[in-house]
Coordinates of C-alpha atoms and ligand atoms in Angstrom, one line a residue:
M1 CA 132.4 97.9 112.4
I2 CA 133.7 95.6 109.9
S3 CA 137.0 95.8 108.0
A4 CA 137.2 97.8 104.8
V5 CA 138.2 94.5 102.8
R6 CA 135.2 92.8 104.2
A7 CA 132.9 95.7 103.6
A8 CA 134.3 96.0 99.7
Q9 CA 133.3 92.3 99.4
F10 CA 129.7 92.8 100.4
A11 CA 129.6 95.9 98.2
E12 CA 131.1 93.9 95.4
S13 CA 128.1 91.1 95.4
L14 CA 125.9 93.7 95.6
E15 CA 127.2 95.8 92.7
D16 CA 127.5 92.4 90.8
A17 CA 123.8 91.4 91.4
Q18 CA 122.8 94.9 90.2
V19 CA 124.8 95.0 87.0
R20 CA 123.8 91.3 86.0
A21 CA 120.2 92.0 87.3
E22 CA 120.3 88.8 89.2
P23 CA 119.4 88.7 92.9
I24 CA 121.7 87.3 95.5
A25 CA 120.8 85.8 99.1
Q26 CA 120.2 88.2 102.0
F27 CA 123.4 88.5 103.9
S28 CA 121.4 88.1 107.1
A29 CA 120.6 84.6 106.3
T30 CA 124.3 83.8 107.1
A31 CA 126.1 86.8 108.2
P32 CA 123.8 89.5 109.6
L33 CA 125.2 93.0 109.5
E34 CA 125.0 95.5 112.2
V35 CA 123.5 98.8 111.3
D36 CA 127.0 100.6 111.4
A37 CA 128.7 97.8 109.2
A38 CA 125.8 98.0 106.9
Y39 CA 126.5 101.9 106.1
Q40 CA 130.0 101.0 105.7
V41 CA 129.2 98.5 103.0
Q42 CA 126.8 101.2 101.4
H43 CA 129.8 103.6 101.5
A44 CA 132.0 101.2 99.9
L45 CA 129.4 100.5 97.1
I46 CA 129.1 104.3 96.3
A47 CA 132.7 104.7 96.2
R48 CA 133.0 101.8 93.6
R49 CA 130.3 103.9 91.7
V50 CA 132.3 107.1 91.9
E51 CA 135.7 105.5 90.9
G52 CA 133.7 104.2 87.8
G53 CA 132.8 107.7 86.9
D54 CA 129.3 108.5 88.6
R55 CA 128.6 111.1 91.1
V56 CA 126.7 111.5 94.6
V57 CA 123.9 114.0 93.7
G58 CA 121.8 113.6 96.9
L59 CA 120.4 111.5 99.4
K60 CA 117.0 109.6 100.2
L61 CA 115.0 108.5 103.3
G62 CA 113.5 105.4 103.5
F63 CA 110.6 104.0 105.8
T64 CA 109.3 107.4 106.5
S65 CA 105.8 106.2 106.2
R66 CA 104.2 103.8 108.1
A67 CA 102.7 102.2 105.0
K68 CA 106.1 101.4 103.5
A69 CA 107.5 100.2 106.9
R70 CA 104.8 97.8 107.5
Q71 CA 104.8 96.6 103.8
M72 CA 108.6 95.9 104.3
G73 CA 108.7 94.7 108.0
V74 CA 111.6 97.4 108.9
E75 CA 110.7 99.9 111.4
D76 CA 113.8 102.0 111.4
V77 CA 114.1 105.1 109.0
I78 CA 117.2 104.8 107.0
L79 CA 119.4 106.9 104.6
G80 CA 120.6 105.9 101.1
T81 CA 122.7 107.6 98.4
L82 CA 121.4 109.0 95.0
T83 CA 123.9 109.3 92.2
A84 CA 123.8 110.9 88.6
G85 CA 123.6 107.7 87.0
M86 CA 120.2 106.9 88.7
Q87 CA 118.4 110.0 87.5
I88 CA 115.9 109.9 84.9
P89 CA 115.2 113.2 83.3
D90 CA 111.3 114.3 83.9
G91 CA 109.5 112.6 80.6
G92 CA 112.6 110.6 80.1
A93 CA 112.7 106.7 79.8
F94 CA 113.7 104.0 82.1
E95 CA 114.8 100.5 81.0
F96 CA 112.7 97.9 83.0
G97 CA 114.9 95.3 81.9
S98 CA 117.9 96.9 83.8
C99 CA 116.4 95.9 87.1
I100 CA 115.8 92.6 89.0
H101 CA 112.1 93.1 90.2
P102 CA 111.7 96.8 90.2
R103 CA 108.7 98.8 92.2
V104 CA 107.7 102.3 92.2
E105 CA 106.6 105.0 94.8
P106 CA 105.6 108.5 94.8
E107 CA 107.9 110.9 96.9
V108 CA 108.3 114.5 97.8
A109 CA 112.1 115.9 97.0
Y110 CA 113.9 118.8 98.2
L111 CA 116.7 120.9 97.2
L112 CA 119.2 121.8 99.4
G113 CA 120.2 125.7 99.3
S114 CA 122.9 125.4 101.6
D115 CA 125.5 122.9 103.2
V116 CA 123.5 121.2 106.4
D117 CA 125.5 120.1 109.6
A118 CA 124.0 118.5 112.4
H119 CA 122.9 121.5 114.1
D120 CA 121.8 123.7 111.1
G121 CA 118.3 125.0 110.4
N122 CA 116.1 125.2 107.2
A123 CA 118.2 124.9 104.3
I124 CA 115.4 123.8 101.6
A125 CA 115.7 125.9 98.8
A126 CA 112.9 124.0 96.5
V127 CA 110.5 121.4 96.6
A128 CA 109.1 119.1 93.9
P129 CA 107.0 116.1 93.2
A130 CA 109.3 112.8 92.6
I131 CA 109.1 109.3 91.5
E132 CA 111.4 106.8 93.0
I133 CA 112.2 103.4 91.4
I134 CA 113.5 100.7 93.9
D135 CA 114.9 97.3 93.3
S136 CA 116.3 95.2 95.9
R137 CA 119.2 93.2 94.9
Y138 CA 118.2 90.5 97.2
R139 CA 115.9 87.6 96.4
N140 CA 112.2 87.9 96.7
F141 CA 112.5 91.8 97.8
Q142 CA 113.3 90.2 101.2
F143 CA 115.7 91.9 103.7
D144 CA 116.5 93.0 107.2
L145 CA 117.5 96.4 108.3
G146 CA 121.5 95.7 107.8
D147 CA 120.7 94.2 104.4
V148 CA 118.6 97.2 103.1
V149 CA 120.9 99.6 104.3
A150 CA 123.9 97.9 102.7
D151 CA 122.0 97.6 99.6
N152 CA 121.7 101.5 99.4
T153 CA 118.2 101.1 100.5
S154 CA 117.2 99.6 97.3
A155 CA 117.9 102.7 95.2
A156 CA 117.6 102.0 91.4
G157 CA 116.3 105.3 89.7
F158 CA 114.6 108.5 90.6
A159 CA 113.0 111.3 88.5
I160 CA 112.2 114.9 89.8
G161 CA 109.4 117.1 88.6
P162 CA 109.5 121.0 88.4
W163 CA 111.2 122.7 91.4
M164 CA 109.1 125.3 93.3
T165 CA 110.4 127.6 96.0
P166 CA 108.9 126.8 99.6
A167 CA 107.2 130.3 99.5
E168 CA 105.6 129.1 96.1
A169 CA 104.6 125.8 97.6
G170 CA 103.3 127.1 101.0
R171 CA 102.5 124.2 103.5
I172 CA 102.9 121.1 102.0
D173 CA 101.5 118.7 104.6
N174 CA 98.3 117.1 103.9
R175 CA 98.7 117.5 100.2
A176 CA 96.9 114.7 98.0
V177 CA 99.5 112.3 96.5
L178 CA 98.5 110.3 93.3
L179 CA 100.7 107.6 91.7
E180 CA 99.2 106.7 88.0
V181 CA 100.1 104.2 85.4
D182 CA 98.9 105.1 82.1
D183 CA 96.5 107.4 83.4
R184 CA 95.0 105.0 85.8
L185 CA 95.0 105.7 89.5
V186 CA 97.0 103.0 91.2
Q187 CA 97.9 104.5 94.7
T188 CA 96.6 107.5 96.5
G189 CA 98.0 109.1 99.7
S190 CA 99.0 112.3 101.8
T191 CA 102.4 114.1 102.0
S192 CA 101.7 113.8 105.7
A193 CA 102.1 110.1 105.6
I194 CA 105.9 110.9 105.2
L195 CA 106.9 111.4 109.0
G196 CA 103.5 113.2 110.0
H197 CA 104.6 116.4 108.3
P198 CA 107.2 116.1 105.2
A199 CA 109.1 119.0 106.5
R200 CA 110.3 116.8 109.3
A201 CA 112.5 114.9 106.6
L202 CA 115.3 117.3 106.5
A203 CA 115.9 117.1 110.4
V204 CA 115.7 113.1 110.2
A205 CA 118.3 113.3 107.5
R206 CA 120.3 115.5 109.3
R207 CA 120.7 113.3 112.3
L208 CA 121.0 110.1 110.3
A209 CA 123.8 111.8 108.0
A210 CA 125.8 112.9 111.1
T211 CA 125.5 109.3 113.0
H212 CA 126.5 107.6 109.7
G213 CA 129.0 109.5 107.8
F214 CA 126.9 111.2 104.9
A215 CA 127.2 115.0 103.9
L216 CA 124.4 116.9 103.0
R217 CA 125.5 119.7 100.7
S218 CA 124.3 122.6 99.0
G219 CA 122.6 121.6 95.5
M220 CA 122.2 118.0 96.6
I221 CA 118.6 116.5 96.4
L222 CA 116.7 114.9 99.4
L223 CA 114.0 112.3 98.6
A224 CA 111.8 112.2 101.7
G225 CA 110.5 108.7 101.6
A226 CA 107.6 107.2 100.0
A227 CA 104.0 108.6 100.9
T228 CA 102.4 105.0 99.8
V229 CA 103.3 101.6 99.5
A230 CA 105.2 100.7 96.5
I231 CA 103.7 99.0 93.5
P232 CA 105.4 96.7 91.0
L233 CA 106.8 98.8 88.1
P234 CA 104.8 98.2 85.0
Q235 CA 106.9 96.6 82.2
R236 CA 105.7 99.5 79.5
G237 CA 103.8 102.6 80.0
I238 CA 103.6 106.0 81.5
V239 CA 104.3 106.5 85.5
E240 CA 103.4 109.8 86.8
T241 CA 103.3 111.0 90.5
S242 CA 101.3 114.3 91.2
I243 CA 101.1 116.2 94.4
A244 CA 98.4 119.0 94.7
G245 CA 99.7 122.2 94.3
L246 CA 103.1 121.0 93.5
G247 CA 102.6 119.7 89.9
R248 CA 103.8 116.3 88.4
V249 CA 106.6 114.2 87.0
R250 CA 106.3 111.4 84.6
I251 CA 108.4 108.8 83.1
R252 CA 108.1 106.2 80.5
I253 CA 108.9 102.6 81.0
E254 CA 110.2 100.7 78.2
Ligands
LIG1 C1 113.6 100.0 101.0 C2 113.5 101.5 100.4 C3 112.4 102.2 101.1 C4 110.7 104.3 101.1 O1 110.6 105.4 100.4 O2 110.4 104.1 102.2 C5 112.1 103.6 100.6 C6 112.7 99.0 100.2 O3 111.2 99.3 100.6 O4 113.2 98.3 99.4 O5 112.7 103.9 99.5

């Protein structure tokens, strides 16, 4: 653990990097953060946003697929926070210039139908295809585990497609996942790349939430993590995720 003052200082430099869209040096180069301290920084960062009028709308998992963990060299599954300010409506626009070096990845999203504590069973009310935009606030998109947790797991934007009930969706493992830019296929994968079965996401999120001081509440969104590697976000164009049997979600980058 670190002092609240120290956590606030780390949070302020991350917030500054994001607002100015200018990267900072990784903390691990000079002052490595233990995982507990890194979550303290993330909570301080989100508290600043909430004080500024933003609102927590969900949580996101990171490094739930081997492809992503390998791409970034971080092995542990991590939890980040989604706020209303990050949400892009399905079909809406996202400003490339608001980011430093954004990347995009296709994901599965869940809607929680009840509060979830460490022992709860299945609370998934709905499932949807999703797009996540990540933008590390660190130079060259390089970080260690503590760095990326403090930086709210690189969260920058997300869009959710039409929700479907679990009964309508059926078994959601081993569904084809496509990421397209201007109707060109840029990544393909399977929902089973997420933890071997994407339904495991809730249990993993529940464990991390209980350990690191997050609440999983009814009405919250949970992003289960990328099913493929991330690709650089195009400066302009239409980005779309489609998941077989679940439908599609698209945003316009401008
Ligand atoms: C960290 C976020 C990883 C995922 O889906 O695995 C992530 C990063 O790669 O910058 O969101």
